[in-house]
PDB file of C-alpha atoms in Angstrom:
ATOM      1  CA  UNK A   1     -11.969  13.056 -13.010  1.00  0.00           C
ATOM      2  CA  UNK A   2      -8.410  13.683 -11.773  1.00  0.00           C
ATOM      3  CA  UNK A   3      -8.747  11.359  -8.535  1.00  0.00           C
ATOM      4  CA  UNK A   4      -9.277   8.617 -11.336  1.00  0.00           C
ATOM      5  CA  UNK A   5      -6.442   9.377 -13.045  1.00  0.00           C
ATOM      6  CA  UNK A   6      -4.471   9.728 -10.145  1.00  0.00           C
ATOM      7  CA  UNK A   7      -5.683   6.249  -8.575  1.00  0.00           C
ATOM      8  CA  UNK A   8      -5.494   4.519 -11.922  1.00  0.00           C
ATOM      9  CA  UNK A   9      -1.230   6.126 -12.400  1.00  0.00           C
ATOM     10  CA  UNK A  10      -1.035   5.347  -8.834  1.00  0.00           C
ATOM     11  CA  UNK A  11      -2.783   1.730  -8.943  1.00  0.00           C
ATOM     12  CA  UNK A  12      -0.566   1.192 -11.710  1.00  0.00           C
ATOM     13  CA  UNK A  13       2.752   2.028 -10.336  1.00  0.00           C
ATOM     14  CA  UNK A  14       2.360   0.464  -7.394  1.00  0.00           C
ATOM     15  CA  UNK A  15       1.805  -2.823  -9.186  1.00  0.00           C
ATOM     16  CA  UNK A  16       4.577  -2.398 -11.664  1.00  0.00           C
ATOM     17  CA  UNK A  17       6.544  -1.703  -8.362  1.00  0.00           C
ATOM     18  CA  UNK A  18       5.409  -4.419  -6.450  1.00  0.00           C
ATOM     19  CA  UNK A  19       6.374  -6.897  -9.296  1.00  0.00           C
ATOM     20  CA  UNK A  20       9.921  -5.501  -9.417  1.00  0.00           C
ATOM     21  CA  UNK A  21      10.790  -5.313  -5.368  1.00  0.00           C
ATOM     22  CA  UNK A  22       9.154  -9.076  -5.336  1.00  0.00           C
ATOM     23  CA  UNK A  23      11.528 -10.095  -7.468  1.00  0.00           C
ATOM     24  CA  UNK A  24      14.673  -8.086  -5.883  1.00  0.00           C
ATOM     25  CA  UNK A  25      13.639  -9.378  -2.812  1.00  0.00           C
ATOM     26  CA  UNK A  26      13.660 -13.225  -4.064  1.00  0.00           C
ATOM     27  CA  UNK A  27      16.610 -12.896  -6.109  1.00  0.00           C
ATOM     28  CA  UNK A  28      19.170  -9.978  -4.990  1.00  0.00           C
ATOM     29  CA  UNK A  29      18.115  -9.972  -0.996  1.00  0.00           C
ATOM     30  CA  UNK A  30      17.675 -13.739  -0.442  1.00  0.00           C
ATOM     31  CA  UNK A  31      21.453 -13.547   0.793  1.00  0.00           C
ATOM     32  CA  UNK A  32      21.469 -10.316   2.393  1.00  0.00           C
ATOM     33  CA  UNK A  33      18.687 -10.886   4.603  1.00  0.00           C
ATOM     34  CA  UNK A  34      17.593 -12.545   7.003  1.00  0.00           C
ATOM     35  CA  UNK A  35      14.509 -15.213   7.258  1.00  0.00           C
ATOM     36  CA  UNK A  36      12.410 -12.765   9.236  1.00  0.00           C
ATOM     37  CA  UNK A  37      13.322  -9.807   7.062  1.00  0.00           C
ATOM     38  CA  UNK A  38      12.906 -11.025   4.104  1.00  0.00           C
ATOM     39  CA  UNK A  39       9.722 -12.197   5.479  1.00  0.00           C
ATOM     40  CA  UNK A  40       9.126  -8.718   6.384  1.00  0.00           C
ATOM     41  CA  UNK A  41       9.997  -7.349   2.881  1.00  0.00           C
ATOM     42  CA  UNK A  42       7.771 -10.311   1.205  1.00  0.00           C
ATOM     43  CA  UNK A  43       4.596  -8.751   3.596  1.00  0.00           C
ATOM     44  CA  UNK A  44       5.675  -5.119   2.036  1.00  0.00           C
ATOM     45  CA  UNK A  45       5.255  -6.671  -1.277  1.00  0.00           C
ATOM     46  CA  UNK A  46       1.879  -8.473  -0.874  1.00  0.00           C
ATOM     47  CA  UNK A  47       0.324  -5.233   0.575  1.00  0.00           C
ATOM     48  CA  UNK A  48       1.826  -3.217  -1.889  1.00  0.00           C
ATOM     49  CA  UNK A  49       0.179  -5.386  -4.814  1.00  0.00           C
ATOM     50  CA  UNK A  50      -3.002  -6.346  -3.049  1.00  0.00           C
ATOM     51  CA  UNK A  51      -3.625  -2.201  -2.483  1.00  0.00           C
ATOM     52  CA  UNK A  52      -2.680  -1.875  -6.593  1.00  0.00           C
ATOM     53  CA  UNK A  53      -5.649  -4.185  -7.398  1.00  0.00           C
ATOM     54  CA  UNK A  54      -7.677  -2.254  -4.685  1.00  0.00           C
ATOM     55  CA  UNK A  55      -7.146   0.664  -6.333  1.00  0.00           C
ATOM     56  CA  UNK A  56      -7.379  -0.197  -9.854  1.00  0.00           C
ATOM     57  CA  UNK A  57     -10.506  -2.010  -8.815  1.00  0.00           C
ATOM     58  CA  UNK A  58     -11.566   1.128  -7.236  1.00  0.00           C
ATOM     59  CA  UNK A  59     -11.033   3.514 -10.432  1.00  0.00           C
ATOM     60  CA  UNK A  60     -13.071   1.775 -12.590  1.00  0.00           C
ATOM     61  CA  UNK A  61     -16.216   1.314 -10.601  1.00  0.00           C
ATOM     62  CA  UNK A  62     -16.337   4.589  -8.816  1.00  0.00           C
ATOM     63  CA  UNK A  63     -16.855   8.270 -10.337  1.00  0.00           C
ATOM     64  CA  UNK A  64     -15.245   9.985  -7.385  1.00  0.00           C
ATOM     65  CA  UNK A  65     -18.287  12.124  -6.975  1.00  0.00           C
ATOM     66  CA  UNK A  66     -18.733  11.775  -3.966  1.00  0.00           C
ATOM     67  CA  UNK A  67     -16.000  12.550  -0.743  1.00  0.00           C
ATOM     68  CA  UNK A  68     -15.980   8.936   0.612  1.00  0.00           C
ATOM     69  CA  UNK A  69     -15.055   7.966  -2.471  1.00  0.00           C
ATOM     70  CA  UNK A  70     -12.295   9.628  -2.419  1.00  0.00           C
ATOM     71  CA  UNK A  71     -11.242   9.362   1.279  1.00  0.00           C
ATOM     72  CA  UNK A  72     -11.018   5.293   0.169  1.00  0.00           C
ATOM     73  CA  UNK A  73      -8.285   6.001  -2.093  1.00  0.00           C
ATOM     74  CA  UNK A  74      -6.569   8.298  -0.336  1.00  0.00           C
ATOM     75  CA  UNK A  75      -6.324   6.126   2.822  1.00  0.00           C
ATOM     76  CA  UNK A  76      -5.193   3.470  -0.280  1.00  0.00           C
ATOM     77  CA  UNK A  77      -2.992   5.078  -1.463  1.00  0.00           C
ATOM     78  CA  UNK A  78      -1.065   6.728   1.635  1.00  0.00           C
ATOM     79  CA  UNK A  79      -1.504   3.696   3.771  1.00  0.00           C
ATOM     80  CA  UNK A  80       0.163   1.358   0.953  1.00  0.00           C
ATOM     81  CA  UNK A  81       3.161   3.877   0.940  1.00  0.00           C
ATOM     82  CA  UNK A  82       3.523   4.518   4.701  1.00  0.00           C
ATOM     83  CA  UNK A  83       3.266   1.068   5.302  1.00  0.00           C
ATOM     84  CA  UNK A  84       5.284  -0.960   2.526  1.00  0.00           C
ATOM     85  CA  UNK A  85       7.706   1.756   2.135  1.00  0.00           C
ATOM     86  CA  UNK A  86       8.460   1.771   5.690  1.00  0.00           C
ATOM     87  CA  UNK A  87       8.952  -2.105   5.985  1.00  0.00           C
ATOM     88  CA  UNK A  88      11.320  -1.581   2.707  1.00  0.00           C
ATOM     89  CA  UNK A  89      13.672   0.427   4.458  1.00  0.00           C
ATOM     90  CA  UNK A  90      13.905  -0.846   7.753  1.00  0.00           C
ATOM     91  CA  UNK A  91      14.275  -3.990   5.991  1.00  0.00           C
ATOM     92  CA  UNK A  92      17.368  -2.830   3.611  1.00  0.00           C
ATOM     93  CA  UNK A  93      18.879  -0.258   6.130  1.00  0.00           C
ATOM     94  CA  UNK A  94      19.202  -2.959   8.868  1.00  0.00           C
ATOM     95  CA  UNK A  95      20.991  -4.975   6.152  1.00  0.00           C
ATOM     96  CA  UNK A  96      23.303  -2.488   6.128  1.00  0.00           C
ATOM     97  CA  UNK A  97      23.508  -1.886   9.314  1.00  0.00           C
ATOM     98  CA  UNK A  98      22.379   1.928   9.530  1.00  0.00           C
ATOM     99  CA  UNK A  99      18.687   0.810  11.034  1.00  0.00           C
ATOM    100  CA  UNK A 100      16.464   3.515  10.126  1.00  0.00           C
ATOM    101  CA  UNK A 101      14.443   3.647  13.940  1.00  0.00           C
ATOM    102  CA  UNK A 102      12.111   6.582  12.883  1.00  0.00           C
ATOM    103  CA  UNK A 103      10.443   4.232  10.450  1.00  0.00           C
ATOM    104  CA  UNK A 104       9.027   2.054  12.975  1.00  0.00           C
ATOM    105  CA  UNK A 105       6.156   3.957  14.077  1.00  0.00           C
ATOM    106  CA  UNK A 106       5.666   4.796  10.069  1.00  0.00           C
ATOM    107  CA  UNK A 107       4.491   1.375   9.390  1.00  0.00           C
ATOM    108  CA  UNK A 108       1.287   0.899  12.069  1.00  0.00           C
ATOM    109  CA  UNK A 109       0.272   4.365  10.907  1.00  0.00           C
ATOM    110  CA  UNK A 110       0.207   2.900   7.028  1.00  0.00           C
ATOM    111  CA  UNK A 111      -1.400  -0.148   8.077  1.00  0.00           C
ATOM    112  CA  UNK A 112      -4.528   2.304  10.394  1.00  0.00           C
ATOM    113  CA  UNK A 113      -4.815   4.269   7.017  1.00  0.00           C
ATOM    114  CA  UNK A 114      -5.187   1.092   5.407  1.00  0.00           C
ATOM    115  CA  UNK A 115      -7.643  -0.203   7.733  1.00  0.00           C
ATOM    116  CA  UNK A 116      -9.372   3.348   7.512  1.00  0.00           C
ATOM    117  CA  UNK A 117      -9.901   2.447   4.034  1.00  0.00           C
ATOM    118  CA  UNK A 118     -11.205  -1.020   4.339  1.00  0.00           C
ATOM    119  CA  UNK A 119     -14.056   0.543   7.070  1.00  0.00           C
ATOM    120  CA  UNK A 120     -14.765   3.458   4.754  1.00  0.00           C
ATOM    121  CA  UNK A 121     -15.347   1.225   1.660  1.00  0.00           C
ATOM    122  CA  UNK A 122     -17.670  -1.060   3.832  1.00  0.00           C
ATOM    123  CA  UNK A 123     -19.255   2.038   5.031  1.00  0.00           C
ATOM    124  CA  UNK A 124     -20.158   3.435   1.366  1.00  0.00           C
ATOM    125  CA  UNK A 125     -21.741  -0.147   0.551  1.00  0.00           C
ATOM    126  CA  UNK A 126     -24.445   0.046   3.546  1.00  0.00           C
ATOM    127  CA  UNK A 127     -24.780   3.359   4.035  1.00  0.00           C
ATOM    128  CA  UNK A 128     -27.426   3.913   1.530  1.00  0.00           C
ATOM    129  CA  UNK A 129     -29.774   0.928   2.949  1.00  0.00           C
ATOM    130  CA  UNK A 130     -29.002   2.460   6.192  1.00  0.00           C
TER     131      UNK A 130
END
């Protein structure tokens, strides 16, 4: 029951979030940025929402009964943050120009958790006509 909850709060905020930095992005960073990092930020911002209707998806058709289930959202749910979060800042602290390096590696991690959780939830569809 609580890795519902928790997907569902999390689902949730990360949509609510993903609206809001969409539109800071197209309305307070247009000038700030450049094309390819606001590019960059606009990729943060599709993930971010597309993994909140993942996950919303998720905690309404799964019980979390079972360990893969909840593997899936936990590779959501980290992967969305390592990997928009990371683009966020190096996006905004290169517009300031105090580039935060360390975050680079942060965002292929995000995206492998997010692929993690793309395999896994294939995985628990065939594995029981396997």
């Amino acid at each position: 029951m609580e890795t519902i909850l928790l997907t569902q709060l999390i689902g949730g905020l990360y949509g609510l979030l993903a609206v809001i930095f969409g539109a800071f992005g197209a309305h307070a960073l247009k000038k700030k940025l450049t094309p390819d990092q606001l590019q960059s930020f606009e990729t943060g911002v599709r993930y971010q929402m597309y993994h909140a209707i993942v996950l919303l998806v998720l905690s309404f058709n799964f019980g979390f009964d079972k360990p893969i289930e909840r593997y899936i959202a936990h590779c959501f749910i980290s992967g969305t943050f390592l990997f928009s979060f990371s683009i966020y800042g190096l996006c905004l602290s290169t517009a300031n120009g105090k580039k935060l390096r360390f975050l680079g590696p942060v965002t292929p991690l995000g995206g492998l958790l997010l692929v993690i959780g793309w395999a896994l939830l294939v995985y628990s569809f065939i594995a029981p006509i396997l």
